[in-house]
Amino acid sequence: MIVAIDGPAASGKGTLGRRLAQALNLPHLDTGLLYRATARALLDQGHDLNDVTAAVAAARGLALTDFDAEALRGRQMGEAASIVASIAEVREALVELQRSFARRPGGAVLDGRDIGTVICPEAEVKIFVTASPETRASRRALELKGQGEGVDYAEILEDIRRRDARDAGRAAAPLRAAQDAVVLDTTKLDVDTAFEAARNIVRKRLADMAVRASR
Ligand code: DC
């Protein structure tokens, strides 16, 4: 079973993906890390984030075992990743890596922006996780504070709005819910309630599939 979780920055899709994967005993891929690692490699090599040839080479050079997830998760790398992710050729270079992860025997949970629409349109479960920009900014501020980073709420909200506009407005695989995705708005939900809601979406989908298979 493939579970595709998409949604905007700081919507909580990463946490949901991780917890669902654990509960379902499936491997989990946070695909944002691929774009973050590509951006990191470009910057480390002294290239511009819009250098298409260098960006494609960096994306092709990635291996899933390379990541230092914690080092990639900072605020600046999110912005850099969003710029690199708007390059169609970079997205293309990362498709196979994501699809081969998704097609492992038994399945997988992937979270990102275009999993249900482009990477795994065949996914059995698709969840589009969303929350208001203000709620997402508050959660991100709390998280950064917990990591000892100085935070300015207004700046974080501005970051989130800019990233939403770029991720949803780009021509290549823009952020949007797949037609057959279930939308999960977590604005008023805490982490545990959101997780229970996501679990129920999976349960319902599995039950529907079982009914269909028995006909
Ligand atoms: O999910 P994240 O914040 O770690 O993602 C960082 C950026 O990478 C995000 O702003 C857009 C891009 N991204 C993407 O375009 N497609 C994905 N499947 C995952 C991330």
Tab-separated table of C-alpha atoms and ligand atoms in Angstrom:
chain	number	residue	atom	x	y	z
A	1	MET	CA	0.000	0.000	0.000
A	2	ILE	CA	1.296	3.445	-0.938
A	3	VAL	CA	0.268	6.345	1.290
A	4	ALA	CA	0.765	9.783	-0.320
A	5	ILE	CA	0.722	12.776	1.999
A	6	ASP	CA	0.934	16.231	0.488
A	7	GLY	CA	0.531	19.703	1.884
A	8	PRO	CA	2.102	23.129	2.324
A	9	ALA	CA	5.129	24.042	4.449
A	10	ALA	CA	4.750	23.357	8.180
A	11	SER	CA	1.337	21.741	7.777
A	12	GLY	CA	2.422	18.800	9.928
A	13	LYS	CA	2.581	16.333	7.043
A	14	GLY	CA	6.070	15.180	8.047
A	15	THR	CA	4.998	14.271	11.585
A	16	LEU	CA	1.852	12.588	10.297
A	17	GLY	CA	3.850	10.682	7.683
A	18	ARG	CA	6.339	9.453	10.251
A	19	ARG	CA	3.656	8.365	12.713
A	20	LEU	CA	1.502	6.692	10.074
A	21	ALA	CA	4.518	4.819	8.725
A	22	GLN	CA	5.310	3.593	12.214
A	23	ALA	CA	1.721	2.508	12.846
A	24	LEU	CA	1.475	0.753	9.475
A	25	ASN	CA	4.978	-0.674	9.690
A	26	LEU	CA	5.994	0.874	6.365
A	27	PRO	CA	9.133	2.785	5.358
A	28	HIS	CA	8.747	6.571	5.223
A	29	LEU	CA	10.321	9.102	2.853
A	30	ASP	CA	10.197	12.832	3.561
A	31	THR	CA	10.674	13.973	-0.056
A	32	GLY	CA	11.325	17.582	1.005
A	33	LEU	CA	14.736	16.307	2.110
A	34	LEU	CA	15.606	15.498	-1.517
A	35	TYR	CA	15.096	19.117	-2.543
A	36	ARG	CA	16.795	20.372	0.589
A	37	ALA	CA	19.833	18.111	-0.028
A	38	THR	CA	19.991	19.247	-3.669
A	39	ALA	CA	19.992	22.892	-2.559
A	40	ARG	CA	22.631	22.167	0.102
A	41	ALA	CA	24.915	20.462	-2.443
A	42	LEU	CA	24.572	23.406	-4.858
A	43	LEU	CA	25.413	25.966	-2.189
A	44	ASP	CA	28.336	23.871	-0.897
A	45	GLN	CA	29.741	23.764	-4.434
A	46	GLY	CA	29.370	27.541	-4.787
A	47	HIS	CA	26.655	27.388	-7.464
A	48	ASP	CA	23.645	29.627	-7.888
A	49	LEU	CA	20.318	28.018	-6.885
A	50	ASN	CA	18.985	28.724	-10.382
A	51	ASP	CA	21.902	27.022	-12.180
A	52	VAL	CA	19.912	24.296	-13.962
A	53	THR	CA	22.871	22.145	-15.104
A	54	ALA	CA	24.513	22.147	-11.673
A	55	ALA	CA	21.164	21.563	-9.947
A	56	VAL	CA	20.341	18.547	-12.105
A	57	ALA	CA	23.821	17.097	-11.492
A	58	ALA	CA	23.362	17.608	-7.734
A	59	ALA	CA	19.914	15.968	-7.802
A	60	ARG	CA	21.213	12.995	-9.814
A	61	GLY	CA	24.080	12.570	-7.374
A	62	LEU	CA	21.807	12.091	-4.359
A	63	ALA	CA	21.531	8.801	-2.539
A	64	LEU	CA	18.927	8.300	0.152
A	65	THR	CA	21.579	7.331	2.664
A	66	ASP	CA	23.417	10.662	2.278
A	67	PHE	CA	21.114	12.783	4.353
A	68	ASP	CA	21.780	14.477	7.591
A	69	ALA	CA	18.078	15.255	8.065
A	70	GLU	CA	18.574	17.466	11.102
A	71	ALA	CA	21.133	19.679	9.338
A	72	LEU	CA	18.820	20.059	6.325
A	73	ARG	CA	15.654	20.959	8.236
A	74	GLY	CA	16.538	24.596	9.061
A	75	ARG	CA	14.548	27.568	7.820
A	76	GLN	CA	17.024	28.813	5.210
A	77	MET	CA	17.332	25.441	3.559
A	78	GLY	CA	13.518	25.292	3.207
A	79	GLU	CA	13.557	28.500	1.215
A	80	ALA	CA	16.539	27.335	-0.903
A	81	ALA	CA	14.819	23.975	-1.523
A	82	SER	CA	11.660	25.728	-2.697
A	83	ILE	CA	13.706	27.659	-5.308
A	84	VAL	CA	15.492	24.532	-6.586
A	85	ALA	CA	12.197	22.609	-6.573
A	86	SER	CA	10.661	25.014	-9.081
A	87	ILE	CA	13.131	23.798	-11.764
A	88	ALA	CA	11.291	21.204	-13.876
A	89	GLU	CA	14.531	19.362	-14.783
A	90	VAL	CA	15.416	18.930	-11.094
A	91	ARG	CA	11.983	17.454	-10.370
A	92	GLU	CA	12.382	15.096	-13.320
A	93	ALA	CA	15.817	13.975	-12.042
A	94	LEU	CA	14.243	13.008	-8.684
A	95	VAL	CA	11.191	11.115	-9.968
A	96	GLU	CA	12.728	7.643	-10.219
A	97	LEU	CA	14.338	7.762	-6.796
A	98	GLN	CA	10.938	8.543	-5.253
A	99	ARG	CA	9.035	5.999	-7.346
A	100	SER	CA	11.426	3.179	-6.584
A	101	PHE	CA	11.099	3.960	-2.872
A	102	ALA	CA	7.294	3.941	-3.174
A	103	ARG	CA	7.251	0.640	-5.049
A	104	ARG	CA	9.055	-1.370	-2.414
A	105	PRO	CA	7.319	-4.630	-1.640
A	106	GLY	CA	4.612	-3.881	0.932
A	107	GLY	CA	4.528	-0.205	0.030
A	108	ALA	CA	5.637	3.006	1.702
A	109	VAL	CA	4.546	6.355	3.068
A	110	LEU	CA	5.825	9.432	1.194
A	111	ASP	CA	5.209	13.036	2.053
A	112	GLY	CA	5.765	16.094	-0.125
A	113	ARG	CA	3.945	18.417	-2.508
A	114	ASP	CA	3.242	16.288	-5.606
A	115	ILE	CA	3.167	12.710	-4.349
A	116	GLY	CA	-0.535	12.100	-4.989
A	117	THR	CA	-0.573	14.073	-8.256
A	118	VAL	CA	2.705	13.250	-10.037
A	119	ILE	CA	4.966	10.781	-8.227
A	120	CYS	CA	2.391	8.172	-7.179
A	121	PRO	CA	-0.959	8.943	-8.816
A	122	GLU	CA	-1.761	5.259	-8.196
A	123	ALA	CA	-1.367	5.580	-4.385
A	124	GLU	CA	-4.114	3.731	-2.523
A	125	VAL	CA	-4.330	6.441	0.138
A	126	LYS	CA	-3.943	10.170	-0.533
A	127	ILE	CA	-4.149	12.749	2.210
A	128	PHE	CA	-3.792	16.493	1.667
A	129	VAL	CA	-2.807	18.033	4.992
A	130	THR	CA	-3.422	21.702	5.426
A	131	ALA	CA	-3.755	24.395	8.120
A	132	SER	CA	-4.068	28.177	8.129
A	133	PRO	CA	-0.793	30.081	7.497
A	134	GLU	CA	-1.059	31.628	10.993
A	135	THR	CA	-1.361	28.238	12.686
A	136	ARG	CA	1.524	26.859	10.656
A	137	ALA	CA	3.675	29.874	11.537
A	138	SER	CA	2.903	29.446	15.268
A	139	ARG	CA	3.805	25.766	15.163
A	140	ARG	CA	7.030	26.458	13.264
A	141	ALA	CA	7.952	29.231	15.726
A	142	LEU	CA	7.432	26.864	18.661
A	143	GLU	CA	9.502	24.166	16.988
A	144	LEU	CA	12.395	26.557	16.211
A	145	LYS	CA	12.286	27.922	19.758
A	146	GLY	CA	12.560	24.364	21.032
A	147	GLN	CA	15.689	23.947	18.898
A	148	GLY	CA	17.190	27.044	20.506
A	149	GLU	CA	16.803	29.264	17.412
A	150	GLY	CA	15.815	32.906	17.847
A	151	VAL	CA	12.347	33.378	16.313
A	152	ASP	CA	10.368	36.250	14.902
A	153	TYR	CA	6.731	35.191	14.301
A	154	ALA	CA	6.090	37.837	11.628
A	155	GLU	CA	9.167	36.732	9.666
A	156	ILE	CA	8.164	33.087	9.863
A	157	LEU	CA	4.639	33.882	8.661
A	158	GLU	CA	6.125	35.863	5.789
A	159	ASP	CA	8.417	32.887	4.915
A	160	ILE	CA	5.446	30.535	4.895
A	161	ARG	CA	3.361	32.805	2.677
A	162	ARG	CA	6.253	33.240	0.227
A	163	ARG	CA	6.866	29.487	0.078
A	164	ASP	CA	3.159	28.719	-0.381
A	165	ALA	CA	2.998	31.164	-3.292
A	166	ARG	CA	6.106	29.724	-4.961
A	167	ASP	CA	5.215	26.045	-4.385
A	168	ALA	CA	1.616	26.444	-5.539
A	169	GLY	CA	2.327	28.926	-8.330
A	170	ARG	CA	5.141	27.127	-10.162
A	171	ALA	CA	4.518	25.529	-13.559
A	172	ALA	CA	6.193	22.192	-12.722
A	173	ALA	CA	4.126	19.933	-10.434
A	174	PRO	CA	2.585	22.737	-8.363
A	175	LEU	CA	1.359	22.053	-4.852
A	176	ARG	CA	-2.276	21.018	-5.037
A	177	ALA	CA	-4.551	18.306	-3.708
A	178	ALA	CA	-5.109	15.329	-6.019
A	179	GLN	CA	-8.739	15.001	-7.062
A	180	ASP	CA	-9.060	11.789	-5.078
A	181	ALA	CA	-7.214	13.051	-1.979
A	182	VAL	CA	-8.941	13.433	1.380
A	183	VAL	CA	-8.302	16.934	2.757
A	184	LEU	CA	-7.282	17.007	6.413
A	185	ASP	CA	-7.389	20.514	7.883
A	186	THR	CA	-5.373	20.475	11.101
A	187	THR	CA	-5.868	24.162	12.008
A	188	LYS	CA	-7.895	23.243	15.083
A	189	LEU	CA	-6.373	19.816	15.777
A	190	ASP	CA	-3.487	18.891	18.045
A	191	VAL	CA	-0.895	16.351	16.856
A	192	ASP	CA	-2.610	13.312	18.393
A	193	THR	CA	-6.069	14.223	17.075
A	194	ALA	CA	-4.638	14.880	13.606
A	195	PHE	CA	-2.900	11.505	13.704
A	196	GLU	CA	-6.137	9.744	14.708
A	197	ALA	CA	-7.958	11.500	11.860
A	198	ALA	CA	-5.267	10.374	9.393
A	199	ARG	CA	-5.472	6.810	10.716
A	200	ASN	CA	-9.210	6.843	10.210
A	201	ILE	CA	-8.764	7.990	6.610
A	202	VAL	CA	-6.438	5.010	6.029
A	203	ARG	CA	-8.813	2.579	7.786
A	204	LYS	CA	-11.783	3.771	5.758
A	205	ARG	CA	-9.838	3.479	2.524
A	206	LEU	CA	-8.706	-0.070	3.375
A	207	ALA	CA	-12.292	-1.036	4.240
A	208	ASP	CA	-13.574	0.425	0.927
A	209	MET	CA	-10.876	-1.485	-0.963
A	210	ALA	CA	-11.803	-4.739	0.789
A	211	VAL	CA	-15.488	-4.267	-0.102
A	212	ARG	CA	-14.606	-3.558	-3.720
A	213	ALA	CA	-12.308	-6.599	-3.900
A	214	SER	CA	-15.033	-8.882	-2.527
A	215	ARG	CA	-17.584	-7.875	-5.185
B	1	DC	O1	8.458	19.753	2.899
B	1	DC	P1	9.665	20.700	3.034
B	1	DC	O2	9.339	21.986	3.722
B	1	DC	O3	10.853	20.025	3.635
B	1	DC	O4	10.060	21.051	1.502
B	1	DC	C1	11.028	22.016	1.180
B	1	DC	C2	10.716	22.580	-0.212
B	1	DC	O5	10.919	21.550	-1.193
B	1	DC	C3	9.283	23.052	-0.401
B	1	DC	O6	9.128	24.434	-0.156
B	1	DC	C4	8.977	22.723	-1.838
B	1	DC	C5	9.917	21.601	-2.186
B	1	DC	N1	9.261	20.284	-2.322
B	1	DC	C6	8.644	20.014	-3.513
B	1	DC	O7	8.579	20.878	-4.391
B	1	DC	N2	8.123	18.778	-3.738
B	1	DC	C7	8.157	17.831	-2.802
B	1	DC	N3	7.637	16.625	-3.051
B	1	DC	C8	8.747	18.105	-1.533
B	1	DC	C9	9.288	19.363	-1.331
